[in-house]
Amino acid sequence: MAWTGQVALVTGGARGIGRAIARRLAREGAAVCVNYRQRQDAADDLCAELRASGADAIPVAADVADDAAVEAMVDRVEQELGPVTILVNNAGISIQATLDTYDQAALMRMRQVNADGVIHTTRAVMRGMRERGYGRIVNIASNAGIGTSLPGNAFYAASKAEVLVLSRRFAMELGPHGITVNAVAPGFVETEMSRRNRSKAEWDVATRRIAGLTMMGRVGAPDDVAHAVAFLTAPDSGWITAQVLTVDGGRMDYIAH
């Protein structure tokens, strides 16, 4: 099977890593659904860009934490673009908290997006993938879920560690149907989310510190992650499943690996 005829659903695809992934898959020849929850302007702009380059692309709003909304999104994608052959679960929330600053409601919302969202989207696309005997699913986790020493990431790391476990277990369930399920665990990547509300001076300090923890001596770019996703979603990657590909420049501050 070639890239032509592939239909990719990229959750959280309007900005950051998801935006780079959508661009990369479109460049390979896939039709792309850019999922978003709030940033319609960014999703619309990206889809216009992709269509101008010759790709089929549509923006679709849906909260991945909402099972019914996800089902409706997949129905629309399949009506407008065709059966989903590639799912990239990129939508995520990052909340920093310690035991002292634990906020149950905020952290529950993070888990609902980061972990439950993966469940909802996978269930929504797997029926069609099973029928066709083909599918590529890539879940964007984090090297925090493997273990880094950065403070305040315990609960975020726990939600991403769940993504890693789900990836392996879903690979076991779906492998007999020709569906691969893998995870990409990015390190610190420069995005709007990672910049948060940091000033330029604060950002420079943070990136120098984290770059110093990597073997490559730099922080990541969204395209670094997009290249890994393109590899795992390629038609020729059909015997690679249940794997975690860490894309972090060789981070050396693991608590455990």
Coordinates of N, CA and C in Angstrom, one line a residue, residues 12-230:
G12 N -5.4 17.2 18.1 CA -4.5 18.3 18.6 C -3.6 18.8 17.5
G13 N -4.1 18.8 16.2 CA -3.3 19.0 15.1 C -3.1 20.4 14.7
A14 N -3.7 21.4 15.4 CA -3.7 22.8 14.9 C -2.4 23.5 15.3
R15 N -1.7 23.0 16.3 CA -0.5 23.8 16.8 C 0.6 22.8 17.1
G16 N 1.8 23.4 17.3 CA 2.9 22.7 17.9 C 3.3 21.4 17.1
I17 N 3.5 20.3 17.9 CA 3.9 19.0 17.4 C 2.8 18.5 16.4
G18 N 1.6 18.6 16.8 CA 0.5 18.1 15.9 C 0.5 18.8 14.6
R19 N 0.7 20.1 14.5 CA 0.8 20.8 13.3 C 1.9 20.3 12.4
A20 N 3.1 20.1 13.0 CA 4.2 19.5 12.2 C 3.9 18.1 11.7
I21 N 3.2 17.3 12.5 CA 2.8 16.0 12.0 C 1.9 16.0 10.9
A22 N 0.9 16.9 11.0 CA -0.1 17.0 9.9 C 0.6 17.4 8.6
R23 N 1.5 18.4 8.7 CA 2.2 18.8 7.5 C 3.0 17.7 6.9
R24 N 3.7 17.0 7.8 CA 4.6 15.9 7.3 C 3.8 14.8 6.6
L25 N 2.6 14.4 7.2 CA 1.8 13.3 6.6 C 1.2 13.8 5.3
A26 N 0.8 15.0 5.3 CA 0.2 15.6 4.0 C 1.3 15.6 2.9
R27 N 2.5 15.9 3.3 CA 3.6 16.0 2.3 C 3.9 14.6 1.8
E28 N 3.7 13.6 2.6 CA 3.9 12.2 2.1 C 2.8 11.8 1.2
G29 N 1.6 12.4 1.2 CA 0.6 12.1 0.3 C -0.7 11.7 0.9
A30 N -0.8 11.8 2.3 CA -2.0 11.4 3.0 C -3.0 12.6 3.0
A31 N -4.3 12.3 3.0 CA -5.3 13.2 3.3 C -5.3 13.4 4.8
V32 N -5.6 14.6 5.3 CA -5.4 14.8 6.8 C -6.6 15.5 7.4
C33 N -7.1 15.0 8.5 CA -8.0 15.7 9.3 C -7.2 16.3 10.5
V34 N -7.3 17.7 10.6 CA -6.7 18.4 11.7 C -7.7 18.6 12.8
N35 N -7.6 17.8 13.8 CA -8.5 18.0 14.9 C -8.1 19.1 15.9
Y36 N -9.1 19.8 16.4 CA -8.8 20.9 17.4 C -9.9 20.9 18.4
R37 N -9.7 21.6 19.5 CA -10.8 21.9 20.4 C -11.1 23.3 20.5
Q38 N -10.1 24.2 20.5 CA -10.4 25.6 20.7 C -9.9 26.5 19.5
R39 N -8.7 26.2 19.0 CA -8.1 27.0 18.0 C -8.5 26.8 16.6
Q40 N -9.8 27.2 16.3 CA -10.3 27.0 15.0 C -9.5 27.8 14.0
D41 N -9.0 29.0 14.4 CA -8.3 29.8 13.4 C -7.0 29.1 13.0
A42 N -6.3 28.5 13.9 CA -5.0 27.8 13.6 C -5.3 26.6 12.7
A43 N -6.4 25.9 13.0 CA -6.7 24.7 12.2 C -7.2 25.1 10.8
D44 N -7.9 26.1 10.7 CA -8.4 26.6 9.4 C -7.2 27.0 8.5
D45 N -6.3 27.8 9.2 CA -5.1 28.3 8.4 C -4.2 27.1 8.0
L46 N -4.0 26.1 8.8 CA -3.2 24.9 8.4 C -3.9 24.2 7.3
C47 N -5.2 23.9 7.4 CA -5.8 23.2 6.3 C -5.8 24.0 5.0
A48 N -5.9 25.3 5.0 CA -5.8 26.1 3.8 C -4.4 25.9 3.2
E49 N -3.4 25.9 4.1 CA -2.0 25.7 3.6 C -1.8 24.4 3.0
L50 N -2.4 23.3 3.6 CA -2.2 22.0 3.1 C -2.9 21.8 1.7
R51 N -4.1 22.4 1.7 CA -4.9 22.3 0.4 C -4.2 23.1 -0.7
A52 N -3.5 24.2 -0.4 CA -2.8 25.0 -1.4 C -1.6 24.2 -1.9
S53 N -1.1 23.3 -1.1 CA 0.0 22.4 -1.5 C -0.4 21.2 -2.3
G54 N -1.7 21.0 -2.4 CA -2.3 19.9 -3.2 C -2.8 18.8 -2.4
A55 N -2.8 18.9 -1.0 CA -3.3 17.8 -0.2 C -4.8 18.0 0.1
D56 N -5.5 16.9 0.5 CA -6.8 17.0 1.0 C -6.7 17.2 2.5
A57 N -7.4 18.2 3.0 CA -7.4 18.5 4.5 C -8.6 19.1 5.0
I58 N -9.1 18.7 6.1 CA -10.3 19.3 6.7 C -10.0 19.5 8.2
P59 N -10.5 20.6 8.8 CA -10.4 20.8 10.2 C -11.7 20.3 10.9
V60 N -11.6 19.6 12.0 CA -12.8 19.1 12.7 C -12.6 19.4 14.2
A61 N -13.6 20.0 14.8 CA -13.5 20.3 16.2 C -14.1 19.1 17.0
A62 N -13.4 18.7 18.0 CA -13.9 17.7 18.9 C -13.0 17.6 20.2
D63 N -13.6 17.5 21.3 CA -12.8 17.2 22.5 C -12.6 15.7 22.7
V64 N -11.3 15.3 22.6 CA -11.0 13.9 22.6 C -11.5 13.2 24.0
A65 N -11.7 14.0 25.0 CA -12.2 13.5 26.3 C -13.6 13.1 26.2
D66 N -14.3 13.5 25.1 CA -15.7 13.3 25.0 C -15.9 12.2 23.9
D67 N -16.3 11.0 24.4 CA -16.4 9.8 23.5 C -17.4 10.0 22.4
A68 N -18.5 10.6 22.6 CA -19.5 10.9 21.6 C -19.0 11.9 20.5
A69 N -18.3 12.9 21.0 CA -17.7 13.9 20.1 C -16.7 13.2 19.2
V70 N -15.9 12.3 19.7 CA -14.9 11.6 18.9 C -15.5 10.7 17.9
E71 N -16.6 10.0 18.2 CA -17.3 9.1 17.3 C -17.8 10.0 16.1
A72 N -18.4 11.1 16.5 CA -19.0 12.0 15.4 C -17.9 12.5 14.5
M73 N -16.7 12.9 15.1 CA -15.6 13.3 14.3 C -15.1 12.3 13.3
V74 N -15.0 11.1 13.8 CA -14.5 10.0 12.9 C -15.5 9.8 11.8
D75 N -16.8 9.8 12.1 CA -17.9 9.7 11.1 C -17.7 10.7 10.0
R76 N -17.4 12.0 10.4 CA -17.3 13.1 9.5 C -16.1 12.9 8.6
V77 N -15.0 12.5 9.2 CA -13.7 12.3 8.5 C -13.9 11.2 7.4
E78 N -14.6 10.2 7.8 CA -14.8 9.1 6.8 C -15.7 9.5 5.7
Q79 N -16.7 10.3 6.0 CA -17.6 10.8 5.0 C -16.9 11.7 4.0
E80 N -16.0 12.6 4.5 CA -15.4 13.6 3.7 C -14.1 13.2 3.0
L81 N -13.3 12.4 3.7 CA -12.0 12.1 3.2 C -11.8 10.6 2.9
G82 N -12.6 9.7 3.6 CA -12.5 8.3 3.4 C -12.1 7.6 4.7
P83 N -12.0 6.3 4.6 CA -11.7 5.5 5.9 C -10.4 5.9 6.5
V84 N -10.4 6.1 7.8 CA -9.2 6.5 8.5 C -8.2 5.3 8.5
T85 N -7.0 5.5 8.0 CA -6.0 4.4 8.0 C -4.8 4.8 9.0
I86 N -4.7 6.1 9.3 CA -3.7 6.5 10.3 C -4.3 7.3 11.4
L87 N -4.0 7.0 12.6 CA -4.5 7.8 13.7 C -3.2 8.2 14.5
V88 N -3.1 9.5 14.7 CA -2.0 10.0 15.6 C -2.7 10.7 16.8
N89 N -2.5 10.1 17.9 CA -3.1 10.6 19.2 C -2.1 11.6 19.8
N90 N -2.2 12.9 19.4 CA -1.3 13.9 19.8 C -1.9 14.9 20.8
A91 N -3.2 15.0 20.9 CA -3.9 15.9 21.8 C -3.4 15.7 23.2
G92 N -3.1 16.7 23.9 CA -2.6 16.5 25.3 C -2.6 17.8 26.1
I93 N -2.6 17.7 27.4 CA -2.5 18.8 28.3 C -1.3 18.5 29.2
S94 N -0.6 19.6 29.5 CA 0.5 19.5 30.5 C 0.3 20.4 31.6
I95 N 0.1 19.9 32.8 CA -0.1 20.6 34.0 C 1.0 20.3 35.0
Q96 N 1.7 21.3 35.5 CA 2.8 21.1 36.5 C 2.1 21.2 37.9
A97 N 2.5 20.2 38.7 CA 1.9 20.2 40.1 C 2.8 19.3 40.9
T98 N 2.8 19.6 42.2 CA 3.5 18.8 43.2 C 2.4 18.2 44.2
L99 N 2.9 17.4 45.1 CA 1.9 17.0 46.1 C 1.3 18.1 46.9
D100 N 2.0 19.2 47.1 CA 1.5 20.4 47.8 C 0.5 21.2 46.9
T101 N 0.7 21.2 45.6 CA -0.2 22.0 44.7 C -1.2 21.1 44.0
Y102 N -1.4 19.9 44.4 CA -2.3 18.9 43.7 C -3.7 19.6 43.6
D103 N -4.2 19.5 42.4 CA -5.6 20.0 42.1 C -6.3 18.9 41.4
Q104 N -7.2 18.2 42.2 CA -7.8 17.0 41.6 C -8.6 17.3 40.3
A105 N -9.4 18.4 40.3 CA -10.2 18.6 39.1 C -9.3 18.9 37.9
A106 N -8.2 19.7 38.0 CA -7.4 20.0 36.9 C -6.6 18.7 36.4
L107 N -6.2 18.0 37.4 CA -5.4 16.8 37.0 C -6.3 15.7 36.4
M108 N -7.5 15.6 36.9 CA -8.5 14.7 36.3 C -8.7 15.0 34.8
R109 N -8.9 16.3 34.6 CA -9.1 16.8 33.2 C -7.9 16.4 32.3
M110 N -6.7 16.6 32.9 CA -5.5 16.2 32.1 C -5.5 14.7 31.8
R111 N -5.8 13.9 32.7 CA -5.8 12.5 32.5 C -6.9 12.1 31.4
Q112 N -8.1 12.8 31.5 CA -9.2 12.5 30.6 C -8.7 12.8 29.1
V113 N -8.0 13.8 29.0 CA -7.5 14.2 27.6 C -6.3 13.3 27.2
N114 N -5.3 13.2 28.1 CA -4.1 12.5 27.7 C -4.2 11.0 27.6
A115 N -5.0 10.4 28.5 CA -5.2 8.9 28.5 C -6.5 8.5 27.9
D116 N -7.6 9.0 28.5 CA -8.9 8.6 27.9 C -9.1 9.0 26.5
G117 N -8.5 10.1 26.1 CA -8.6 10.5 24.7 C -8.0 9.5 23.7
V118 N -6.9 8.8 24.2 CA -6.3 7.8 23.4 C -7.3 6.6 23.2
I119 N -8.0 6.3 24.3 CA -8.9 5.2 24.3 C -10.1 5.5 23.4
H120 N -10.6 6.7 23.5 CA -11.8 7.0 22.7 C -11.5 7.0 21.2
T121 N -10.4 7.6 20.8 CA -10.1 7.7 19.4 C -9.7 6.3 18.8
T122 N -9.0 5.5 19.6 CA -8.6 4.2 19.1 C -9.9 3.3 18.9
R123 N -10.8 3.4 19.9 CA -12.0 2.6 19.7 C -12.8 3.1 18.5
A124 N -12.8 4.4 18.2 CA -13.6 4.9 17.1 C -13.1 4.5 15.8
V125 N -11.7 4.3 15.6 CA -11.2 4.0 14.3 C -10.9 2.5 14.1
M126 N -10.9 1.8 15.2 CA -10.4 0.4 15.1 C -11.4 -0.5 14.4
R127 N -12.7 -0.2 14.4 CA -13.6 -1.1 13.7 C -13.4 -1.1 12.2
G128 N -13.2 0.1 11.7 CA -13.0 0.1 10.2 C -11.6 -0.4 9.9
M129 N -10.6 -0.2 10.7 CA -9.3 -0.7 10.5 C -9.3 -2.3 10.5
R130 N -10.1 -2.8 11.5 CA -10.2 -4.3 11.5 C -10.8 -4.8 10.3
E131 N -11.9 -4.2 9.8 CA -12.6 -4.7 8.6 C -11.6 -4.7 7.4
R132 N -10.8 -3.7 7.3 CA -9.9 -3.6 6.2 C -8.6 -4.3 6.4
G133 N -8.3 -4.7 7.6 CA -7.1 -5.5 7.9 C -5.8 -4.6 7.8
Y134 N -6.0 -3.3 8.1 CA -4.8 -2.4 8.0 C -5.1 -1.2 8.9
G135 N -4.0 -0.7 9.5 CA -4.1 0.5 10.3 C -2.7 0.9 10.9
R136 N -2.5 2.1 11.1 CA -1.3 2.6 11.8 C -1.8 3.6 12.9
I137 N -1.4 3.3 14.1 CA -1.8 4.2 15.2 C -0.5 4.5 16.0
V138 N -0.3 5.8 16.2 CA 0.9 6.3 16.9 C 0.4 7.3 18.0
N139 N 0.8 7.0 19.2 CA 0.4 7.8 20.4 C 1.5 8.6 20.8
I140 N 1.3 9.9 21.0 CA 2.4 10.8 21.4 C 2.4 10.8 22.9
A141 N 3.4 10.2 23.5 CA 3.5 10.2 25.0 C 4.5 11.3 25.4
S142 N 5.5 10.9 26.2 CA 6.5 11.9 26.7 C 7.6 11.1 27.4
N143 N 8.8 11.6 27.3 CA 9.9 10.9 28.0 C 9.7 11.1 29.5
A144 N 8.8 12.0 29.9 CA 8.4 12.2 31.3 C 7.8 10.9 31.8
G145 N 7.1 10.2 30.9 CA 6.5 8.9 31.3 C 7.5 7.8 31.5
I146 N 8.7 7.9 31.0 CA 9.7 7.0 31.2 C 10.5 7.3 32.4
G147 N 10.7 8.6 32.6 CA 11.3 9.1 33.9 C 12.4 10.1 33.6
T148 N 12.1 11.4 34.0 CA 13.1 12.4 34.0 C 13.1 13.1 35.4
S149 N 14.2 13.9 35.6 CA 14.3 14.4 36.9 C 13.7 15.8 37.1
L150 N 13.0 16.3 36.1 CA 12.4 17.6 36.2 C 11.3 17.7 37.2
P151 N 11.3 18.7 38.1 CA 10.3 18.7 39.2 C 9.0 19.1 38.7
G152 N 7.9 18.8 39.4 CA 6.5 19.2 39.1 C 5.9 18.4 38.0
N153 N 6.5 17.3 37.5 CA 5.9 16.6 36.4 C 5.3 15.2 36.8
A154 N 5.2 15.0 38.1 CA 4.8 13.7 38.5 C 3.4 13.2 37.9
F155 N 2.4 14.1 38.0 CA 1.1 13.7 37.5 C 1.0 13.7 36.0
Y156 N 1.6 14.7 35.4 CA 1.7 14.6 33.9 C 2.4 13.3 33.5
A157 N 3.5 13.0 34.1 CA 4.3 11.8 33.8 C 3.4 10.6 34.0
A158 N 2.6 10.6 35.0 CA 1.7 9.4 35.2 C 0.7 9.2 34.1
S159 N 0.2 10.4 33.6 CA -0.8 10.3 32.5 C -0.1 9.8 31.2
K160 N 1.1 10.2 31.0 CA 1.8 9.7 29.8 C 2.4 8.3 29.9
A161 N 2.7 7.9 31.2 CA 3.1 6.5 31.4 C 1.9 5.6 31.1
E162 N 0.7 6.0 31.4 CA -0.5 5.3 31.0 C -0.6 5.1 29.5
V163 N -0.3 6.2 28.8 CA -0.3 6.1 27.3 C 0.7 5.0 26.8
L164 N 1.8 4.9 27.4 CA 2.8 3.9 27.0 C 2.3 2.5 27.3
V165 N 1.6 2.3 28.4 CA 1.1 1.0 28.7 C -0.1 0.7 27.7
L166 N -0.9 1.6 27.5 CA -2.1 1.4 26.6 C -1.6 1.1 25.2
S167 N -0.5 1.7 24.8 CA 0.0 1.5 23.4 C 0.4 0.0 23.3
R168 N 1.2 -0.5 24.2 CA 1.6 -1.9 24.1 C 0.4 -2.8 24.2
R169 N -0.5 -2.6 25.1 CA -1.7 -3.5 25.2 C -2.6 -3.4 24.0
F170 N -2.8 -2.2 23.5 CA -3.6 -2.1 22.3 C -2.9 -2.8 21.1
A171 N -1.6 -2.7 21.0 CA -0.9 -3.4 20.0 C -1.1 -4.9 20.0
M172 N -1.2 -5.5 21.2 CA -1.5 -6.9 21.4 C -2.9 -7.2 20.9
E173 N -3.9 -6.4 21.2 CA -5.2 -6.7 20.8 C -5.4 -6.5 19.3
L174 N -4.8 -5.5 18.7 CA -5.1 -5.1 17.3 C -4.1 -5.7 16.3
G175 N -3.0 -6.2 16.8 CA -2.0 -6.7 15.8 C -2.5 -7.8 14.9
P176 N -3.3 -8.8 15.4 CA -3.8 -9.8 14.5 C -4.7 -9.3 13.4
H177 N -5.1 -8.1 13.5 CA -5.9 -7.5 12.4 C -5.2 -6.6 11.5
G178 N -3.8 -6.6 11.6 CA -3.0 -5.8 10.6 C -2.8 -4.4 11.1
I179 N -3.1 -4.1 12.4 CA -3.0 -2.7 12.9 C -1.8 -2.6 13.8
T180 N -0.9 -1.7 13.5 CA 0.2 -1.5 14.4 C -0.1 -0.3 15.4
V181 N 0.4 -0.4 16.6 CA 0.2 0.6 17.6 C 1.6 0.9 18.2
N182 N 2.1 2.1 18.1 CA 3.4 2.4 18.7 C 3.2 3.8 19.4
A183 N 4.2 4.1 20.1 CA 4.3 5.4 20.8 C 5.6 6.1 20.5
V184 N 5.5 7.4 20.5 CA 6.6 8.3 20.4 C 6.7 9.1 21.7
A185 N 7.9 9.1 22.3 CA 8.0 9.8 23.6 C 9.0 11.0 23.4
P186 N 8.4 12.2 23.1 CA 9.3 13.3 22.9 C 9.9 13.8 24.2
G187 N 11.1 14.5 24.0 CA 11.7 15.2 25.1 C 11.1 16.6 25.1
F188 N 11.9 17.6 25.5 CA 11.5 19.0 25.6 C 11.6 19.6 24.2
V189 N 10.4 19.9 23.7 CA 10.3 20.5 22.3 C 9.7 21.9 22.4
E190 N 10.3 22.8 21.6 CA 9.9 24.1 21.6 C 8.5 24.3 20.9
T191 N 7.5 24.6 21.7 CA 6.1 24.8 21.2 C 5.5 25.9 22.0
E192 N 4.3 26.3 21.5 CA 3.6 27.3 22.3 C 3.3 26.8 23.7
M193 N 3.0 25.5 23.8 CA 2.7 25.0 25.1 C 3.9 25.0 26.0
S194 N 5.0 24.6 25.5 CA 6.2 24.5 26.3 C 6.7 25.9 26.7
R195 N 6.5 26.9 25.9 CA 6.9 28.2 26.2 C 6.0 28.8 27.4
R196 N 4.8 28.3 27.5 CA 3.9 28.8 28.5 C 3.9 30.3 28.5
N197 N 4.0 30.9 29.7 CA 4.0 32.3 29.8 C 5.4 32.8 30.2
R198 N 6.5 32.1 29.8 CA 7.8 32.5 30.1 C 8.2 33.7 29.3
S199 N 9.0 34.6 29.9 CA 9.6 35.7 29.2 C 10.7 35.2 28.3
K200 N 11.3 36.0 27.4 CA 12.4 35.5 26.6 C 13.6 35.1 27.5
A201 N 13.8 35.9 28.5 CA 15.0 35.6 29.4 C 14.7 34.3 30.1
E202 N 13.5 34.0 30.6 CA 13.2 32.8 31.3 C 13.3 31.6 30.3
W203 N 12.8 31.8 29.1 CA 12.9 30.8 28.1 C 14.3 30.4 27.7
D204 N 15.2 31.4 27.6 CA 16.6 31.2 27.3 C 17.2 30.4 28.4
V205 N 16.9 30.7 29.6 CA 17.5 30.0 30.7 C 17.1 28.5 30.7
A206 N 15.8 28.3 30.5 CA 15.2 27.0 30.5 C 15.8 26.1 29.4
T207 N 15.9 26.7 28.2 CA 16.3 25.9 27.1 C 17.8 25.6 27.2
R208 N 18.6 26.5 27.7 CA 20.0 26.2 27.9 C 20.2 25.1 29.0
R209 N 19.4 25.1 30.0 CA 19.5 24.1 31.0 C 19.2 22.7 30.5
I210 N 18.0 22.6 29.8 CA 17.6 21.4 29.2 C 18.5 20.9 28.1
A211 N 18.9 21.8 27.3 CA 19.9 21.4 26.2 C 21.1 20.8 26.8
G212 N 21.5 21.3 28.0 CA 22.7 20.7 28.6 C 22.5 19.3 29.2
L213 N 21.3 18.9 29.2 CA 21.0 17.5 29.7 C 20.9 16.5 28.6
T214 N 21.1 17.0 27.3 CA 21.0 16.1 26.2 C 22.3 15.8 25.5
M215 N 22.4 14.7 24.9 CA 23.6 14.3 24.2 C 23.9 15.2 22.9
M216 N 22.7 15.6 22.4 CA 22.8 16.4 21.1 C 23.0 17.9 21.4
G217 N 22.8 18.3 22.6 CA 23.1 19.7 23.0 C 22.1 20.7 22.5
R218 N 20.8 20.3 22.3 CA 19.8 21.2 22.0 C 18.4 20.7 22.4
V219 N 17.4 21.6 22.4 CA 16.1 21.2 22.6 C 15.5 20.8 21.3
G220 N 14.3 20.2 21.3 CA 13.7 19.6 20.1 C 12.9 20.7 19.3
A221 N 12.6 20.3 18.1 CA 11.7 21.1 17.2 C 10.5 20.2 16.9
P222 N 9.4 20.7 16.6 CA 8.2 19.9 16.3 C 8.5 18.9 15.1
D223 N 9.3 19.3 14.1 CA 9.6 18.5 13.0 C 10.4 17.2 13.4
D224 N 11.2 17.3 14.5 CA 11.9 16.1 15.0 C 11.0 15.0 15.3
V225 N 9.8 15.4 15.9 CA 8.8 14.4 16.3 C 8.0 13.9 15.1
A226 N 7.7 14.9 14.2 CA 7.0 14.5 13.0 C 7.7 13.5 12.1
H227 N 9.0 13.6 12.1 CA 9.8 12.6 11.3 C 9.6 11.2 11.8
A228 N 9.7 11.1 13.2 CA 9.5 9.8 13.8 C 8.1 9.2 13.6
V229 N 7.1 10.1 13.6 CA 5.7 9.7 13.4 C 5.6 9.2 11.9
A230 N 6.2 9.9 11.0 CA 6.1 9.5 9.6 C 6.7 8.1 9.4

